[in-house]
Structure formats: structure tokens, C-alpha cells
Short mmCIF file of C-alpha atoms (C1' of nucleotides) in Angstrom, two decimals:
data_model
loop_
_atom_site.label_atom_id
_atom_site.label_comp_id
_atom_site.label_asym_id
_atom_site.label_seq_id
_atom_site.Cartn_x
_atom_site.Cartn_y
_atom_site.Cartn_z
CA MET A 1 0.00 0.00 0.00
CA ALA A 2 0.96 3.61 -0.44
CA VAL A 3 2.14 4.27 3.07
CA GLN A 4 4.35 1.24 3.32
CA ASN A 5 5.61 2.10 -0.12
CA GLU A 6 6.74 5.56 0.95
CA THR A 7 8.35 4.23 4.06
CA THR A 8 10.32 1.60 2.23
CA ARG A 9 11.41 4.08 -0.40
CA ASP A 10 12.63 6.41 2.32
CA ARG A 11 14.41 3.61 4.08
CA ILE A 12 16.22 2.86 0.84
CA LEU A 13 17.17 6.50 0.35
CA GLU A 14 18.46 6.68 3.89
CA ALA A 15 20.50 3.52 3.53
CA ALA A 16 21.83 4.65 0.18
CA GLU A 17 22.94 7.96 1.67
CA ASP A 18 25.05 6.07 4.17
CA ALA A 19 26.36 3.53 1.72
CA PHE A 20 27.34 6.03 -0.96
CA GLY A 21 28.88 8.28 1.65
CA GLU A 22 30.99 5.52 3.07
CA GLN A 23 31.95 3.62 -0.04
CA GLY A 24 31.28 5.74 -3.09
CA TYR A 25 29.15 4.93 -6.07
CA HIS A 26 31.01 2.08 -7.67
CA GLU A 27 32.02 0.41 -4.47
CA THR A 28 28.43 0.37 -3.31
CA LEU A 29 26.60 -2.62 -4.76
CA VAL A 30 22.88 -2.76 -5.19
CA ASP A 31 23.09 -5.84 -2.99
CA ASP A 32 24.67 -3.69 -0.26
CA ILE A 33 21.75 -1.32 -0.28
CA ALA A 34 19.31 -4.20 -0.37
CA GLY A 35 21.12 -5.70 2.61
CA ARG A 36 21.06 -2.50 4.63
CA THR A 37 17.33 -2.23 3.98
CA SER A 38 16.59 -5.89 4.71
CA LEU A 39 15.36 -6.12 1.17
CA SER A 40 16.37 -8.40 -1.62
CA LYS A 41 17.80 -7.04 -4.81
CA GLY A 42 14.49 -7.70 -6.50
CA GLY A 43 12.72 -5.82 -3.76
CA PHE A 44 14.95 -2.85 -4.34
CA TYR A 45 14.23 -2.83 -8.04
CA PHE A 46 10.57 -2.68 -7.26
CA HIS A 47 11.12 0.80 -5.85
CA PHE A 48 13.85 2.21 -8.08
CA PRO A 49 14.41 1.70 -11.79
CA SER A 50 18.19 1.73 -11.53
CA LYS A 51 21.14 2.31 -9.28
CA GLU A 52 21.88 5.53 -11.11
CA ASP A 53 18.38 6.82 -10.51
CA LEU A 54 18.76 6.02 -6.84
CA PHE A 55 21.94 8.04 -6.61
CA PHE A 56 20.38 11.04 -8.28
CA SER A 57 17.42 10.83 -5.93
CA VAL A 58 19.78 10.86 -2.97
CA ILE A 59 21.62 13.90 -4.34
CA ASP A 60 18.40 15.78 -5.05
CA ARG A 61 17.09 15.08 -1.59
CA LEU A 62 20.24 16.34 0.09
CA ALA A 63 20.61 19.36 -2.16
CA ASN A 64 17.01 20.39 -1.66
CA ARG A 65 17.26 20.18 2.09
CA LEU A 66 20.44 22.18 2.16
CA THR A 67 19.11 24.82 -0.21
CA ILE A 68 15.99 25.25 1.85
CA ARG A 69 18.01 25.65 5.01
CA ALA A 70 20.34 28.14 3.38
CA GLU A 71 17.51 30.19 1.92
CA GLY A 72 15.70 30.08 5.23
CA ALA A 73 18.73 31.42 7.04
CA ALA A 74 19.15 34.13 4.46
CA ALA A 75 15.51 35.16 4.64
CA LYS A 76 15.83 35.95 8.32
CA CYS A 77 18.33 38.71 7.62
CA ALA A 78 17.38 42.25 6.80
CA SER A 79 20.33 43.10 4.61
CA PRO A 80 21.19 41.13 1.47
CA ILE A 81 24.85 40.79 2.33
CA GLY A 82 23.91 39.62 5.79
CA GLY A 83 21.69 37.02 4.16
CA VAL A 84 24.48 35.68 2.04
CA GLU A 85 26.70 35.51 5.06
CA ALA A 86 24.03 33.69 7.03
CA ALA A 87 23.52 31.20 4.23
CA LEU A 88 27.23 30.56 4.11
CA THR A 89 27.32 29.96 7.83
CA GLU A 90 24.34 27.66 7.67
CA VAL A 91 25.80 25.51 4.91
CA LEU A 92 29.18 25.20 6.53
CA THR A 93 27.71 24.39 9.89
CA ARG A 94 25.30 21.88 8.44
CA LEU A 95 27.83 20.03 6.34
CA GLY A 96 30.33 20.22 9.16
CA ARG A 97 28.03 18.16 11.29
CA ARG A 98 27.50 15.33 8.83
CA ARG A 99 30.58 14.18 7.11
CA ARG A 100 28.90 11.43 5.14
CA ILE A 101 26.36 13.80 3.68
CA ALA A 102 29.10 16.19 2.71
CA LYS A 103 30.93 13.39 1.01
CA VAL A 104 27.93 12.24 -1.00
CA LEU A 105 27.04 15.75 -2.03
CA LEU A 106 30.47 17.08 -2.83
CA VAL A 107 32.56 14.12 -3.84
CA GLN A 108 30.96 10.82 -4.68
CA GLY A 109 29.00 11.98 -7.68
CA TYR A 110 32.11 12.28 -9.77
CA SER A 111 32.55 8.53 -9.60
CA MET A 112 29.65 8.15 -11.95
CA GLY A 113 31.56 9.53 -14.85
CA SER A 114 29.80 11.50 -17.55
CA ALA A 115 26.35 10.56 -16.30
CA PHE A 116 26.93 12.97 -13.44
CA GLU A 117 28.04 16.00 -15.40
CA GLN A 118 24.59 17.36 -16.02
CA LYS A 119 23.57 16.78 -12.43
CA ARG A 120 26.67 18.50 -11.17
CA VAL A 121 25.98 21.53 -13.29
CA GLU A 122 22.41 21.60 -12.04
CA VAL A 123 23.12 21.20 -8.34
CA TYR A 124 26.12 23.52 -8.17
CA GLY A 125 24.28 25.95 -10.39
CA ARG A 126 21.43 26.08 -7.93
CA PHE A 127 23.71 26.89 -5.05
CA ALA A 128 25.64 29.42 -7.07
CA ALA A 129 22.37 31.07 -8.05
CA VAL A 130 21.37 31.50 -4.42
CA ILE A 131 24.66 33.20 -3.64
CA GLN A 132 24.61 35.29 -6.78
CA ASP A 133 21.10 36.45 -6.07
CA GLY A 134 22.12 37.67 -2.64
CA LEU A 135 25.14 39.44 -4.05
CA ASP A 136 23.09 41.09 -6.77
CA ARG A 137 20.66 42.40 -4.25
CA ALA A 138 23.55 43.63 -2.16
CA VAL A 139 24.77 45.57 -5.16
CA VAL A 140 21.34 47.08 -5.71
CA ALA A 141 21.14 47.95 -2.03
CA GLY A 142 24.44 49.74 -2.36
CA GLU A 143 26.17 47.48 0.14
CA ILE A 144 28.86 46.45 -2.29
CA SER A 145 30.27 47.77 -5.55
CA PRO A 146 29.04 46.30 -8.81
CA THR A 147 31.15 43.37 -9.94
CA ASN A 148 30.82 40.12 -11.84
CA THR A 149 28.65 38.44 -9.25
CA ALA A 150 28.48 35.20 -11.21
CA VAL A 151 32.21 34.72 -10.90
CA VAL A 152 32.25 35.83 -7.30
CA ALA A 153 29.45 33.40 -6.45
CA ARG A 154 31.35 30.53 -8.06
CA ALA A 155 34.51 31.47 -6.24
CA TRP A 156 32.70 31.49 -2.92
CA LEU A 157 31.09 28.19 -3.70
CA GLY A 158 34.46 26.73 -4.56
CA ALA A 159 36.09 28.07 -1.44
CA VAL A 160 33.39 26.59 0.77
CA ASN A 161 33.48 23.36 -1.17
CA GLU A 162 37.22 22.94 -0.79
CA ILE A 163 37.14 23.68 2.92
CA VAL A 164 34.52 20.99 3.41
CA VAL A 165 36.11 18.44 1.10
CA ASN A 166 39.47 18.95 2.72
CA TRP A 167 37.87 18.32 6.07
CA VAL A 168 36.11 15.24 4.73
CA TYR A 169 39.43 13.78 3.64
CA ARG A 170 41.74 14.97 6.36
CA GLY A 171 39.54 15.62 9.38
CA SER A 172 40.71 19.16 9.97
CA PRO A 173 40.19 22.00 10.07
CA THR A 174 36.50 21.51 10.66
CA PRO A 175 34.19 23.79 8.72
CA THR A 176 33.18 25.43 11.96
CA GLU A 177 36.78 26.22 12.80
CA ALA A 178 37.39 27.59 9.35
CA LEU A 179 34.22 29.64 9.24
CA PRO A 180 35.47 32.90 10.82
CA VAL A 181 38.49 33.15 8.54
CA LEU A 182 36.48 32.14 5.53
CA ARG A 183 33.80 34.67 6.27
CA ALA A 184 36.38 37.39 6.74
CA ILE A 185 38.19 36.83 3.47
CA LEU A 186 35.08 36.27 1.37
CA ILE A 187 33.19 39.28 2.65
CA GLY A 188 36.42 41.23 2.81
CA GLY A 189 37.07 40.58 -0.87
CA LEU A 190 34.07 42.67 -1.82
CA GLU A 191 34.45 46.36 -2.35
CA ARG A 192 32.29 48.81 -0.51
CA PRO A 193 31.08 51.71 -2.64
CA ASP A 194 31.29 54.16 0.26
CA SER A 195 34.69 52.96 1.24
CA ARG A 196 36.05 55.95 3.01
CA LEU A 197 35.80 54.25 6.37
CA VAL A 198 34.61 50.78 5.71
CA THR A 199 32.91 50.58 9.08
CA GLU A 200 31.11 47.41 8.43
CA GLU A 201 27.55 47.35 9.53
CA THR A 202 27.47 43.82 8.22
CA GLU A 203 29.81 42.69 10.95
CA GLY A 204 27.43 41.95 13.71
CA ASN A 205 25.00 40.14 11.54
CA ASP A 206 22.04 38.43 12.99
CA GLY A 207 21.13 34.95 11.98
CA MET B 1 66.30 -0.46 -23.91
CA ALA B 2 65.99 2.60 -21.84
CA VAL B 3 65.44 5.15 -24.58
CA GLN B 4 62.77 3.28 -26.47
CA ASN B 5 61.28 2.34 -23.15
CA GLU B 6 60.96 5.96 -22.11
CA THR B 7 59.48 6.97 -25.41
CA THR B 8 56.78 4.32 -25.38
CA ARG B 9 56.02 5.00 -21.78
CA ASP B 10 55.62 8.67 -22.55
CA ARG B 11 53.40 7.91 -25.49
CA ILE B 12 51.20 5.87 -23.18
CA LEU B 13 51.09 8.65 -20.61
CA GLU B 14 50.18 11.14 -23.29
CA ALA B 15 47.42 8.96 -24.69
CA ALA B 16 46.12 8.23 -21.22
CA GLU B 17 45.96 11.94 -20.45
CA ASP B 18 43.68 12.41 -23.43
CA ALA B 19 41.59 9.34 -22.80
CA PHE B 20 41.03 9.99 -19.09
CA GLY B 21 40.29 13.61 -19.81
CA GLU B 22 37.70 12.77 -22.41
CA GLN B 23 36.06 9.75 -20.86
CA GLY B 24 37.00 9.52 -17.23
CA TYR B 25 38.62 6.64 -15.42
CA HIS B 26 35.98 3.94 -15.62
CA GLU B 27 34.87 4.75 -19.13
CA THR B 28 38.42 4.51 -20.38
CA LEU B 29 39.37 0.92 -21.10
CA VAL B 30 42.88 -0.37 -21.10
CA ASP B 31 42.15 -1.43 -24.65
CA ASP B 32 41.40 2.21 -25.51
CA ILE B 33 44.77 3.32 -24.30
CA ALA B 34 46.46 0.45 -26.07
CA GLY B 35 44.62 1.41 -29.23
CA ARG B 36 45.59 5.07 -29.03
CA THR B 37 49.20 4.03 -28.62
CA SER B 38 49.15 1.45 -31.40
CA LEU B 39 49.97 -1.09 -28.76
CA SER B 40 48.21 -4.24 -27.77
CA LYS B 41 46.90 -4.71 -24.28
CA GLY B 42 49.82 -6.99 -23.56
CA GLY B 43 52.20 -4.34 -24.80
CA PHE B 44 50.68 -1.85 -22.43
CA TYR B 45 51.08 -4.18 -19.47
CA PHE B 46 54.75 -4.46 -20.28
CA HIS B 47 55.11 -0.80 -19.30
CA PHE B 48 52.60 -0.37 -16.51
CA PRO B 49 51.62 -2.81 -13.77
CA SER B 50 47.99 -1.71 -13.68
CA LYS B 51 45.46 0.77 -14.94
CA GLU B 52 45.37 2.40 -11.53
CA ASP B 53 49.11 2.90 -11.53
CA LEU B 54 48.85 4.50 -14.95
CA PHE B 55 46.27 6.97 -13.73
CA PHE B 56 48.38 7.98 -10.75
CA SER B 57 51.37 8.46 -13.01
CA VAL B 58 49.32 10.75 -15.22
CA ILE B 59 48.19 12.80 -12.25
CA ASP B 60 51.69 13.07 -10.83
CA ARG B 61 53.06 14.19 -14.15
CA LEU B 62 50.45 16.90 -14.58
CA ALA B 63 50.65 18.09 -10.99
CA ASN B 64 54.43 18.28 -11.11
CA ARG B 65 54.42 20.31 -14.28
CA LEU B 66 51.84 22.71 -12.98
CA THR B 67 53.57 23.13 -9.64
CA ILE B 68 56.88 23.85 -11.34
CA ARG B 69 55.26 26.44 -13.58
CA ALA B 70 53.49 28.07 -10.66
CA GLU B 71 56.62 28.19 -8.54
CA GLY B 72 58.61 29.51 -11.47
CA ALA B 73 56.13 32.30 -12.01
CA ALA B 74 56.19 33.12 -8.32
CA ALA B 75 59.98 33.16 -8.18
CA LYS B 76 60.14 35.91 -10.78
CA CYS B 77 58.37 38.32 -8.48
CA ALA B 78 60.07 40.41 -5.88
CA SER B 79 57.29 40.57 -3.33
CA PRO B 80 55.71 37.44 -1.81
CA ILE B 81 52.18 38.59 -2.42
CA GLY B 82 53.09 39.36 -6.00
CA GLY B 83 54.45 35.86 -6.28
CA VAL B 84 51.24 34.30 -5.07
CA GLU B 85 49.32 36.43 -7.50
CA ALA B 86 51.60 35.39 -10.34
CA ALA B 87 51.24 31.73 -9.44
CA LEU B 88 47.48 32.09 -9.42
CA THR B 89 47.55 33.72 -12.82
CA GLU B 90 49.85 31.09 -14.21
CA VAL B 91 47.70 28.19 -13.01
CA LEU B 92 44.48 29.69 -14.28
CA THR B 93 45.99 30.57 -17.62
CA ARG B 94 47.58 27.18 -18.00
CA LEU B 95 44.50 25.17 -17.10
CA GLY B 96 42.35 27.52 -19.15
CA ARG B 97 44.27 26.54 -22.23
CA ARG B 98 43.88 22.80 -21.82
CA ARG B 99 40.48 21.70 -20.83
CA ARG B 100 41.28 18.01 -20.86
CA ILE B 101 44.20 18.42 -18.53
CA ALA B 102 42.06 20.43 -16.19
CA LYS B 103 39.46 17.72 -16.23
CA VAL B 104 41.91 14.94 -15.45
CA LEU B 105 43.57 16.90 -12.69
CA LEU B 106 40.49 18.33 -11.02
CA VAL B 107 37.67 15.91 -11.68
CA GLN B 108 38.38 12.47 -13.00
CA GLY B 109 40.31 11.22 -10.04
CA TYR B 110 37.21 10.98 -7.94
CA SER B 111 35.94 8.23 -10.22
CA MET B 112 38.46 5.89 -8.71
CA GLY B 113 36.73 5.73 -5.40
CA SER B 114 38.66 5.37 -2.20
CA ALA B 115 41.89 4.52 -3.98
CA PHE B 116 42.14 8.16 -4.98
CA GLU B 117 41.55 9.75 -1.62
CA GLN B 118 45.15 9.62 -0.54
CA LYS B 119 46.33 10.95 -3.87
CA ARG B 120 43.85 13.79 -3.74
CA VAL B 121 45.08 14.80 -0.32
CA GLU B 122 48.64 14.67 -1.56
CA VAL B 123 48.16 16.64 -4.77
CA TYR B 124 45.86 19.31 -3.38
CA GLY B 125 48.04 19.51 -0.32
CA ARG B 126 51.03 20.30 -2.47
CA PHE B 127 49.23 23.13 -4.22
CA ALA B 128 47.85 24.46 -0.98
CA ALA B 129 51.33 24.39 0.50
CA VAL B 130 52.69 26.53 -2.32
CA ILE B 131 49.99 29.12 -1.77
CA GLN B 132 50.30 29.00 1.98
CA ASP B 133 54.05 29.44 1.77
CA GLY B 134 53.62 32.58 -0.30
CA LEU B 135 51.03 33.94 2.10
CA ASP B 136 53.22 33.19 5.10
CA ARG B 137 56.09 35.08 3.56
CA ALA B 138 53.76 37.93 2.75
CA VAL B 139 52.82 38.08 6.41
CA VAL B 140 56.46 38.10 7.46
CA ALA B 141 57.16 40.81 4.91
CA GLY B 142 54.39 42.84 6.44
CA GLU B 143 52.37 42.90 3.26
CA ILE B 144 49.32 41.39 4.87
CA SER B 145 48.05 40.95 8.40
CA PRO B 146 48.58 37.65 10.19
CA THR B 147 45.75 35.21 9.61
CA ASN B 148 45.13 31.51 9.33
CA THR B 149 47.01 31.10 6.10
CA ALA B 150 46.22 27.39 5.87
CA VAL B 151 42.52 28.09 5.64
CA VAL B 152 43.03 31.01 3.29
CA ALA B 153 45.20 28.87 1.01
CA ARG B 154 42.53 26.18 0.89
CA ALA B 155 39.85 28.72 0.15
CA TRP B 156 41.86 30.16 -2.71
CA LEU B 157 42.55 26.72 -4.06
CA GLY B 158 38.88 25.91 -3.90
CA ALA B 159 37.87 29.14 -5.59
CA VAL B 160 40.28 28.56 -8.45
CA ASN B 161 39.25 24.94 -8.66
CA GLU B 162 35.56 25.74 -8.93
CA ILE B 163 36.11 28.39 -11.57
CA VAL B 164 38.03 25.92 -13.67
CA VAL B 165 35.67 23.00 -13.10
CA ASN B 166 32.68 25.15 -13.89
CA TRP B 167 34.35 26.15 -17.11
CA VAL B 168 35.18 22.54 -17.88
CA TYR B 169 31.54 21.56 -17.54
CA ARG B 170 29.81 24.62 -18.94
CA GLY B 171 32.32 26.28 -21.21
CA SER B 172 32.07 29.69 -19.64
CA PRO B 173 33.30 31.86 -18.15
CA THR B 174 36.79 30.92 -19.19
CA PRO B 175 39.43 31.04 -16.49
CA THR B 176 41.08 33.91 -18.34
CA GLU B 177 37.86 35.89 -18.30
CA ALA B 178 37.33 35.16 -14.63
CA LEU B 179 40.89 35.94 -13.64
CA PRO B 180 40.59 39.72 -13.01
CA VAL B 181 37.55 39.36 -10.79
CA LEU B 182 39.01 36.36 -9.01
CA ARG B 183 42.29 38.11 -8.40
CA ALA B 184 40.51 41.16 -7.07
CA ILE B 185 38.38 39.33 -4.55
CA LEU B 186 41.08 36.95 -3.37
CA ILE B 187 43.74 39.57 -2.89
CA GLY B 188 41.11 42.00 -1.68
CA GLY B 189 40.06 39.57 1.00
CA LEU B 190 43.39 39.94 2.71
CA GLU B 191 43.90 42.71 5.18
CA ARG B 192 46.75 45.18 4.91
CA PRO B 193 48.37 45.95 8.22
CA ASP B 194 49.03 49.55 7.26
CA SER B 195 45.56 50.23 5.99
CA ARG B 196 44.11 53.12 7.90
CA LEU B 197 40.94 52.70 5.96
CA VAL B 198 40.25 49.21 7.20
CA THR B 199 39.85 49.67 10.88
CA GLU B 200 38.99 46.42 12.54
CA GLU B 201 41.87 44.42 13.90
CA THR B 202 40.85 40.96 12.76
CA GLU B 203 37.73 40.01 14.54
CA GLY B 204 37.57 36.29 13.97
CA ASN B 205 40.81 34.85 12.73
CA ASP B 206 43.44 33.20 14.76
CA GLY B 207 46.40 31.12 13.70
"C1'" DT C 1 -18.21 -16.42 8.07
"C1'" DG C 2 -15.86 -18.68 4.57
"C1'" DC C 3 -14.32 -18.83 -0.10
"C1'" DT C 4 -12.22 -17.12 -4.37
"C1'" DA C 5 -9.79 -14.02 -7.17
"C1'" DC C 6 -6.62 -10.79 -7.20
"C1'" DC C 7 -2.76 -7.63 -6.09
"C1'" DG C 8 1.19 -5.18 -4.42
"C1'" DA C 9 5.41 -6.08 -2.21
"C1'" DC C 10 9.06 -8.77 -2.11
"C1'" DC C 11 12.30 -12.83 -3.01
"C1'" DG C 12 16.78 -14.72 -4.85
"C1'" DA C 13 18.79 -17.68 -8.36
"C1'" DC C 14 20.26 -16.64 -12.65
"C1'" DT C 15 22.00 -14.26 -16.94
"C1'" DG C 16 24.69 -11.71 -19.97
"C1'" DG C 17 27.93 -8.54 -20.89
"C1'" DT C 18 32.03 -6.22 -19.46
"C1'" DC C 19 36.89 -5.57 -18.66
"C1'" DG C 20 41.27 -5.85 -15.96
"C1'" DG C 21 44.74 -8.77 -16.18
"C1'" DT C 22 47.46 -13.14 -17.97
"C1'" DC C 23 50.31 -16.01 -20.67
"C1'" DG C 24 52.28 -18.61 -24.36
"C1'" DG C 25 53.93 -17.14 -28.50
"C1'" DT C 26 56.36 -13.99 -32.06
"C1'" DT C 27 59.59 -10.48 -33.79
"C1'" DC C 28 63.90 -8.47 -34.42
"C1'" DA C 29 67.97 -5.75 -33.00
"C1'" DG C 30 72.43 -6.60 -31.26
"C1'" DC D 1 70.87 -16.96 -29.93
"C1'" DT D 2 69.28 -14.06 -26.44
"C1'" DG D 3 66.04 -11.31 -24.48
"C1'" DA D 4 63.51 -6.94 -24.56
"C1'" DA D 5 59.44 -5.46 -26.59
"C1'" DC D 6 55.25 -6.61 -28.11
"C1'" DC D 7 51.05 -9.47 -29.59
"C1'" DG D 8 46.19 -10.90 -28.88
"C1'" DA D 9 43.32 -14.77 -27.62
"C1'" DC D 10 41.69 -16.01 -23.53
"C1'" DC D 11 40.31 -16.21 -18.52
"C1'" DG D 12 37.33 -15.41 -14.78
"C1'" DA D 13 35.61 -12.26 -11.37
"C1'" DC D 14 32.29 -9.10 -11.02
"C1'" DC D 15 27.67 -7.03 -10.90
"C1'" DA D 16 23.49 -4.53 -12.72
"C1'" DG D 17 19.43 -5.94 -13.91
"C1'" DT D 18 15.72 -9.83 -14.83
"C1'" DC D 19 12.13 -12.99 -14.09
"C1'" DG D 20 9.35 -16.66 -12.47
"C1'" DG D 21 7.66 -17.37 -8.23
"C1'" DT D 22 5.95 -16.63 -3.10
"C1'" DC D 23 2.98 -14.65 0.34
"C1'" DG D 24 0.12 -11.78 3.28
"C1'" DG D 25 -3.66 -9.07 2.75
"C1'" DT D 26 -8.28 -7.70 1.06
"C1'" DA D 27 -12.32 -6.87 -2.00
"C1'" DG D 28 -16.36 -8.94 -3.45
"C1'" DC D 29 -19.75 -12.19 -2.93
"C1'" DA D 30 -22.88 -15.50 -0.97
#
DNA sequence: TGCTACCGACCGACTGGTCGGTCGGTTCAG
DNA sequence: CTGAACCGACCGACCAGTCGGTCGGTAGCA
């Protein structure tokens, strides 16, 4: 029935999140996921058409959750630049708490080869768009000087990404530890239009 | 003999660079590489013990070349911060010219699963160390304020990485186009000790 | 209440293709 | 004649996906 169906599907997604995070795409066998779910392989294929489809579903689920959280954090801030900062903090904090999730989202997809390229563009594009949107509004609000916000957004995304991935692989510094420095250099890299005495009012941001 | 040996080995490395860059690790078959080299599979295995070993050799070769170029560019500059900037420019320009190389170096490795993790740490660590070294010397030289240069180096690395990867997947903006903006925000994110305009004495960063 | 027909969820042995790696054989320069 | 370099048919592990079958539940009917 429908309810049981949903539950089982979710159980599979949950198990897959763990498995992919621990072992990567190729190392994770459909039998592994079936095992973790107390399902047979056939049972699994009743719920998902393919292993690839499963992986994409996992990615979508994680990316959606993270985007919602980031946008929620940003929405609580009055100023655009404060919003971007809050979103940054939220993402770093969130990923910093769940290493496996970070690994699935930021690393494991590449194992899929060309099948992943489109998905990568889509997911990273969505995050970049959130950042860029905040920056654009900050420009309009006169908080920062006009610049190529698309490039800046990508650079920020990359910086955050590398901090997290490095932590995933080496264990330190944790995203939380890196956050203050990261925030300082990213925000600090933006020019203020009224820069006679920078006097940041963005410093004591809320969140 | 040694000479012929080297030549064939290099031909294999060259072909592998192309193949991995175009198709990724899993999609590239040993037979592909043999074919591109006008060698049989057996001939290939005379020169390399395994496909994995071949991939690592390709990565090492590319990373070494790029590191040498970056360090060379940096060495030509008098000031440390100028050196870091020059290295950044060199890397972006270099990778921007060869999309396939960029793809092998920055993306394809992940396809190998856990076997690659150590290599990733090693290669990225080497690049980060070059940047960090420049930043550290810039601090000593009084060009920038003390900060957590390890984190800053990682962030820079990530920013550059994402710009290049995004270009690899989407074709634009090219690294060369992005360079001015990137340079501005990265360098701009660093505090100058003598800046009367920037008042705050480092609110969040430690060492 | 009992019986039948049916169904969604699940099982697990099996298949079919793929591909890294092997090995006995061949070529040819020295 | 030796052996480094190379050939290419072959092996066998591996694994995503299939398919015929099982089983608990339930709708409909008398």
C-alpha cells in the first residue's frame, strides 16, 4: 500500500545515503543497499528503476534540504549581504556536522563519470544562483560595488566546497573552525562603494 | 632499452591523459589506451603494472608540471604577495588553455573511489602548501596581516578549482575571463596591516 | 463467516555482458 | 641466440538488472 511504499522508499534513500557516503558509487553494490534495507535485490528494483536513478534521488534530496536551510537562514536577515553571510554559515555548519552527507554531495557523484556532469551543473548551479542572487541584491542595495557576481558566487562556492572536502578527507580544520576566517576573506574581498571608512555594519549580523 | 622504453612509456602517458580527460577513469578501457598508442593490451602491461598505476602516473606528471610552472612564475616576483598572485595567474591561464588536462587533474580522479583519496590529499596539499608558503612570507614581509594562512590557502585553491571546473563543464566563463575578478576578490580579502581605511583588527581569525 | 480471485510487495537464483589482467607465442635488433 | 618489446586470444571475477515465483492481505460475494 501507499504508506508502506513511501516508508520503504525512504528507508532505501536513507541507507543509500550512508552507503554512498561511506563507499562511493562504484564500491556500493545494489546488494549492499538491499542488505542494509533488509530487502532483496528484486525488492529494491521494485522501488527504483536503476542504481543511477537512486543516486540522483539521494543527491536531489540532500541538495534540496540544504538549499531550503540556506535560503531560510538568508531570509531571516534584513540586509542582502547579511543574508548571504548567514547562508554561508548555515551551509558550513550543516555540512560540518555530517561528514557522510558532505561526502555524498560534494565528492561521490564524480565517480559516476559523464552521467553525473549534467547533475553536477544543475546542483552547483542552484547553489551558485542563491549566492549570486544575494550578491546582486547587495549591489542594488548599495552594500557592495558592482562586480561580476556570477564569478564571485562561483569562487565562494568553490572556497566553501574545498574547505569541506578537505575536512572530509583529512579531518581538519572543521568547517566550523574555518568559518570565521572564511567569512572574513570572502566578505572582505568585496568592495564597498562608500569605502572611506569601511565601518562594516554587516559585521554583527544576525542569523 | 631505456630510450625506447621511455618513449613508449611517454606515449602511453600522453594517450592516457587524453583518454582519461575525455572519458574519465571507468569509461576509459585499457584497450582504448592500447589502441591510441598502437599497442596491444599486452604491450601496455609491459610498461605499466595496472590501470590504476597509470592513472596515478598521469596525475603526478600533470601536478608536477603545474607546480613547477606556478613556482617559477612566483619566483620571478620580488614581493611574496606578488608571487602568489603570479602563481594564481599562471595556473588559471595554463589550465584555461587545456580543458582536458584540467578535467583529469580536477575531476576524474574521484571516479576511482577510495583509492584516490590519498592521492587527492597529496596533490591538493602540495598546491595548498605553495599558496600557503607565499602567504606566510607575505605576512612576514608585512604585506598582509597575520591570519590563518592554511585556511586562506585552501579557500583560494577551492575558488580557483571551482572556476576551472565550472568552465570545464559549462564552457564559460573561461578562467582567463574570470581571472581579473578572481584576483581582485582573493587579494582583496586579505587585510593590509598599514591600511588606515580598514579599521577592525581581525575580529575572527586566529592562527 | 468462509471462499475465491486478485494484487502489491518482495524474493533470490540466474543471466549476460564487461573488462582488468594473464600467458604462451612472435619479432627483431644486437 | 638471447632477451627486450610486443602481440592478442583467452580467462574469470564481477555485478546490474531480470524474471518466475511466493505470500500476506483484502475486495467482493454468498
